[in-house]
Short mmCIF file of C-alpha atoms in Angstrom, two decimals:
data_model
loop_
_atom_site.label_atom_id
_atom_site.label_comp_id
_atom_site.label_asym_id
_atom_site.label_seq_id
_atom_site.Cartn_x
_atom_site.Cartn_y
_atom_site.Cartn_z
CA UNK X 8 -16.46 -4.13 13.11
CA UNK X 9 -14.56 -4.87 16.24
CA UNK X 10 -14.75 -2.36 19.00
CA UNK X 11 -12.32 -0.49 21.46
CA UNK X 12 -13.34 1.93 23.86
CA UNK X 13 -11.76 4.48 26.10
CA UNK X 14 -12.01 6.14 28.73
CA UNK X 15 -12.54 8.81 30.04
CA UNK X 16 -13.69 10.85 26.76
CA UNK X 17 -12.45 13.76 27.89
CA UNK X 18 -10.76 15.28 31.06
CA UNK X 19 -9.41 18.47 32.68
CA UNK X 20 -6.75 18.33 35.15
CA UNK X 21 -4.25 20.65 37.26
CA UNK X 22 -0.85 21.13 35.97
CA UNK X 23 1.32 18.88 38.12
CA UNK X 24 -1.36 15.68 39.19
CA UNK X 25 -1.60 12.42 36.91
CA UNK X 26 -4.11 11.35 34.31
CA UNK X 27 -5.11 7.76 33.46
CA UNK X 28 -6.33 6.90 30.34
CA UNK X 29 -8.04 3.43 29.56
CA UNK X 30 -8.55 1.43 26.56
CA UNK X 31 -10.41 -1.53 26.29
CA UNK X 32 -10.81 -3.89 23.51
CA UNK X 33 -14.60 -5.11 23.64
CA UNK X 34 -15.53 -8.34 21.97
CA UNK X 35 -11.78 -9.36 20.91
CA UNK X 36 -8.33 -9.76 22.35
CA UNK X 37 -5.65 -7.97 21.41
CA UNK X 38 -2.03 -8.86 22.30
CA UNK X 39 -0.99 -5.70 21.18
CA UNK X 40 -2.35 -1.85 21.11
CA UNK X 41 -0.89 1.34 20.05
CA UNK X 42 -1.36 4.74 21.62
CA UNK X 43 -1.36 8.03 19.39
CA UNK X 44 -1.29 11.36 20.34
CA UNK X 45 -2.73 14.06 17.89
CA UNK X 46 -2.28 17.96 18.36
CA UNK X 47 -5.17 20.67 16.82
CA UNK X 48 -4.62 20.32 12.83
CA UNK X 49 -2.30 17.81 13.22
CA UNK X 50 -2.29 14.24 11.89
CA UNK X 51 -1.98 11.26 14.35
CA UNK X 52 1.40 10.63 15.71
CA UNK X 53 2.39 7.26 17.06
CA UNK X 54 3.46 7.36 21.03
CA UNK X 55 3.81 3.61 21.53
CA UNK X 56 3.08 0.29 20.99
CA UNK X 57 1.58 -1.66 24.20
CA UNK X 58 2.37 -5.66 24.51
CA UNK X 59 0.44 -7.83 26.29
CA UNK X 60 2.46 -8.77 29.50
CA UNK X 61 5.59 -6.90 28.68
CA UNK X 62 6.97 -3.79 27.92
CA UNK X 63 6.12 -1.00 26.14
CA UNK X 64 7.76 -0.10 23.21
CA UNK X 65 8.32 3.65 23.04
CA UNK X 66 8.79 6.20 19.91
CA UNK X 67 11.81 8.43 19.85
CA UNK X 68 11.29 12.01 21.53
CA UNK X 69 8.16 10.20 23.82
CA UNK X 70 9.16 9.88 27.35
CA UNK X 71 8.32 6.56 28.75
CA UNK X 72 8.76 7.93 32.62
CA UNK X 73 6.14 10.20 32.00
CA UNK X 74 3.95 8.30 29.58
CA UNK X 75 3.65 5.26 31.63
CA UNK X 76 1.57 2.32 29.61
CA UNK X 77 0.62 -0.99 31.35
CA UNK X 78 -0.93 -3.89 29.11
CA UNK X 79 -2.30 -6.42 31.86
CA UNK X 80 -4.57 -8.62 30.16
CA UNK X 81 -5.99 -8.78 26.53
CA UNK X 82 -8.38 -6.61 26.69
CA UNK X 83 -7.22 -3.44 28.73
CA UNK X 84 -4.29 -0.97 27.87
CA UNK X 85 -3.41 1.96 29.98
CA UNK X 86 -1.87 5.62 29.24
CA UNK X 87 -1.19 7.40 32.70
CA UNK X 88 0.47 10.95 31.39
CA UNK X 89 2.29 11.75 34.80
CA UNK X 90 3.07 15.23 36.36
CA UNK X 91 0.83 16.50 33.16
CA UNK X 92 1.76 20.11 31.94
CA UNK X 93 -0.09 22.33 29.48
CA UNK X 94 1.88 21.09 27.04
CA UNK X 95 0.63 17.75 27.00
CA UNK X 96 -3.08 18.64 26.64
CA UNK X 97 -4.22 16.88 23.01
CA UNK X 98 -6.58 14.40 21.79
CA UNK X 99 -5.09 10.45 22.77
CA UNK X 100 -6.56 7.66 21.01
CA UNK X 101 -5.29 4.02 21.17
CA UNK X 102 -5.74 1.45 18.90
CA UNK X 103 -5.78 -2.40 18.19
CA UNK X 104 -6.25 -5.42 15.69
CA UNK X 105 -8.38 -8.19 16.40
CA UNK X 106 -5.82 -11.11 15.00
CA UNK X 107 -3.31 -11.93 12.91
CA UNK X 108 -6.37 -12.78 10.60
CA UNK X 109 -7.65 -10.02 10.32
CA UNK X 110 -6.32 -6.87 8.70
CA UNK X 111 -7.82 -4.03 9.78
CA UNK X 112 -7.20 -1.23 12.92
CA UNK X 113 -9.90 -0.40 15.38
CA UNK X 114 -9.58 2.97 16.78
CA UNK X 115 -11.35 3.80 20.24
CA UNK X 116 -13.11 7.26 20.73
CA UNK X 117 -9.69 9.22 21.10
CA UNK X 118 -9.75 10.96 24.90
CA UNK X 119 -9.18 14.75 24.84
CA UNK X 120 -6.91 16.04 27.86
CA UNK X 121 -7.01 19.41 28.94
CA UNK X 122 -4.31 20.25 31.46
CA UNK X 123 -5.07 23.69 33.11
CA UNK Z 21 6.22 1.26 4.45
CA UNK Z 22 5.46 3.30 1.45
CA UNK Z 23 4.54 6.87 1.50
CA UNK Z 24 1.25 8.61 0.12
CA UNK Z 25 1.08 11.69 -1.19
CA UNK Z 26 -2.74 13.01 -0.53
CA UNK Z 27 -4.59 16.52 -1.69
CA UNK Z 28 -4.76 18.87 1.09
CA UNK Z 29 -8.40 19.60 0.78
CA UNK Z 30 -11.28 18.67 -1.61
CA UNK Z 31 -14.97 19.84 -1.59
CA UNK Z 32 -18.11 17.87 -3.35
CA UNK Z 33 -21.57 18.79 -3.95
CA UNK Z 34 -24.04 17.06 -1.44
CA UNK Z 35 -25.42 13.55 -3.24
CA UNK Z 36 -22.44 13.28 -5.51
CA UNK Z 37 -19.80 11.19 -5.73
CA UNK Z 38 -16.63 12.26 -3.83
CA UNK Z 39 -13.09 10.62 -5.39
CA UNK Z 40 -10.44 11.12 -3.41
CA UNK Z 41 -6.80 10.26 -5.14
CA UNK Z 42 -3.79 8.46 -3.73
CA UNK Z 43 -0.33 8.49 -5.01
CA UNK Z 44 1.62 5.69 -3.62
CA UNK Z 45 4.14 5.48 -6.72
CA UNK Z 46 6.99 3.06 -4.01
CA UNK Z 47 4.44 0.75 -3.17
CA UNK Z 48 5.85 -2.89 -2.94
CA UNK Z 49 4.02 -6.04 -4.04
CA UNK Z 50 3.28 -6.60 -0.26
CA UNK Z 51 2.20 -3.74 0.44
CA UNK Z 52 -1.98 -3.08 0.91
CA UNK Z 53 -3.83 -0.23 0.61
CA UNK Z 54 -5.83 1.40 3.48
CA UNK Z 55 -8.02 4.06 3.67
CA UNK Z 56 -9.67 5.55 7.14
CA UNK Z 57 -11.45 8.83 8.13
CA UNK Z 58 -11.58 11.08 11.15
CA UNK Z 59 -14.11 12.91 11.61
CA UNK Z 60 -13.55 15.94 14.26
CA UNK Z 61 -13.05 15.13 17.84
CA UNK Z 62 -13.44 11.40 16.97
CA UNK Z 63 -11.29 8.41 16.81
CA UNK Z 64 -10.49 7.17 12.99
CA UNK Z 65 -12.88 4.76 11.38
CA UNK Z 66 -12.03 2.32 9.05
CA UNK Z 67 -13.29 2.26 5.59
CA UNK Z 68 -11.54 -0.55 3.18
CA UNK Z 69 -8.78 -2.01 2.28
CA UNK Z 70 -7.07 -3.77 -0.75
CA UNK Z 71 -3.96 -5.64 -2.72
CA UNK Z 72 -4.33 -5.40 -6.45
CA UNK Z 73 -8.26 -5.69 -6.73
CA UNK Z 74 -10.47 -3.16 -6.97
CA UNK Z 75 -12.77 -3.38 -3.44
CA UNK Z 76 -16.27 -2.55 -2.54
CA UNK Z 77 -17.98 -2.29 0.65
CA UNK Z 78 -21.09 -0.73 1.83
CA UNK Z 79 -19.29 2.60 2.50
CA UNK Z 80 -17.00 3.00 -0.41
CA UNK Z 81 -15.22 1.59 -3.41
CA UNK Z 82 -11.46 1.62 -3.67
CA UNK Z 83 -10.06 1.47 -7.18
CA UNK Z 84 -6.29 0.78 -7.47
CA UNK Z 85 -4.75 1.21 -10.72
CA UNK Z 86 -2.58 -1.43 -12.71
CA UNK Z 87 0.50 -0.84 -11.65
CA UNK Z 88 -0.25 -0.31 -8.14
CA UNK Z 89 1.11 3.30 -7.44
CA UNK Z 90 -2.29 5.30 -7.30
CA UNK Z 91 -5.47 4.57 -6.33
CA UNK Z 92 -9.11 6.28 -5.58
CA UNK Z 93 -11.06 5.98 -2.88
CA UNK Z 94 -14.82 6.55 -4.13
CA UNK Z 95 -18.07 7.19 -2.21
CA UNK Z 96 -20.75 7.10 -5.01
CA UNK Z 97 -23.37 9.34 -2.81
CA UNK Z 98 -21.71 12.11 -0.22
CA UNK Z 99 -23.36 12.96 2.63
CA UNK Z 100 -23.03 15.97 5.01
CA UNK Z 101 -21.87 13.32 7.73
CA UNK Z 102 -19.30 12.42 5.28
CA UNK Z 103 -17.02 15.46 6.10
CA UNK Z 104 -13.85 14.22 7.55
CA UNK Z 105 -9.91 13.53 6.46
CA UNK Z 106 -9.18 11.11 4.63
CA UNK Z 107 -6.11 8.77 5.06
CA UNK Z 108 -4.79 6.82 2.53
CA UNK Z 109 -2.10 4.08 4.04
CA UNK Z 110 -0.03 1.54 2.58
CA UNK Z 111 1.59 -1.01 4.93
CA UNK Z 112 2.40 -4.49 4.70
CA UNK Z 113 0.78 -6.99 6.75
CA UNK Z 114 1.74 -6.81 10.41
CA UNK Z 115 -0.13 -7.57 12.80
CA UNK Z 116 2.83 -6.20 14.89
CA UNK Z 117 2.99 -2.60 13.00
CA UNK Z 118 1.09 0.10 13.30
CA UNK Z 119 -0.28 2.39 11.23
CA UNK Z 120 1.59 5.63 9.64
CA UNK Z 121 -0.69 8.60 9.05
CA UNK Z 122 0.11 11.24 6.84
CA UNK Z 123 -2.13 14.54 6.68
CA UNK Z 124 -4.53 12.84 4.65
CA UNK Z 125 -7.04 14.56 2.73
CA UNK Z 126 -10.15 17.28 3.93
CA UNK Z 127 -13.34 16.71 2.65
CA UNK Z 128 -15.71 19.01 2.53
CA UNK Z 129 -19.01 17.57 1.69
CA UNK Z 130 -21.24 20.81 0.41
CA UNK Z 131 -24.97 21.49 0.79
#
């Protein structure tokens, strides 16, 4: 199958300083990724929904100030969690189809933030 | 898009075959069937997909029923590597949408 990668796989950071996450569609283009977040035990819960050239598209309760997403070309997405508290250490994993063709998701590694 | 209703947990013997259930009883007639698996500290993997056919692969079988509002997810010989959760998803076809996971199912594949 199609593959996405991110990185990094896994980071530690200071309470207060930035973290960028990327994701990067391999061998396909993908106008659009999504970005989960999933807590210890928990099931995978949908942040947002990255578009190619434009704007995010945010769930209710996620704050788009501090998650900031960027979708520059068809094969990168980014996740920067900014001014990162303890509270927002989890596993993040983005997302994307290939086409409209095709019917399946591709899930990257999932990057595991530790905020200290 | 519809909502599944998944076991908590399940265990099966090592080498047997593990059939994990599905109840998806508001399905709508564009609505497909997905199942993926996580396995811990790793992103989900796809496994299969289907409509109204019963679907095959070289990781699993998927057998939806009649009437559309259950199905099984079959893997004829489990492994130890084939500990995970299991979600079952049904979506229509959007290349727009995402994907809604519910708590899904934990395997416990058994030596």
């Amino acid at each position: 199958g199609a593959v996405v990668s991110q990185h990094p796989s896994w980071v530690i950071c200071k309470s207060g300083t930035s973290v960028k996450i990327e994701c990067r569609s391999l061998d396909f283009q993908a106008t659009t990724m999504f970005w989960y977040r999933q807590f210890p035990k928990q099931s995978l819960m949908l942040m947002a929904t990255s578009n190619e050239g434009s704007k995010a598209t945010y769930e209710q309760g996620v704050e788009k100030d501090k998650f900031l997403i960027n979708h520059a070309s068809l094969t990168l997405s980014t996740l920067t969690v900014t001014s990162a508290h303890p509270e927002d250490s989890s596993f993040y994993i983005c997302s994307a189809r290939t086409g409209a063709v095709s019917r399946e998701l591709f899930f990257g590694e999932g990057s595991r933030l530790t905020v200290l | 898009d519809a909502k599944t209703t998944q076991p908590t947990s399940m265990d099966c013997a090592e080498g047997r075959a593990a059939n994990l259930p599905c109840n998806h009883s508001t399905i709508s007639g564009n609505e497909y069937v997905y199942w993926y698996r996580q396995i811990h500290s790793q992103g989900p993997q796809y496994i299969i997909h289907g409509l109204k056919n019963n679907e095959t692969n070289e990781m699993a079988s998927l057998i939806i029923t009649e009437d559309r509002k259950s199905s099984t997810l079959i893997l004829p010989h489990a492994t130890l590597r084939d500990t995970a959760v299991y979600y079952c998803i049904v979506r229509v076809d959007n290349y727009g949408q995402n994907f809604v996971f519910g708590p899904g199912t934990r395997l416990s594949v058994l030596p």
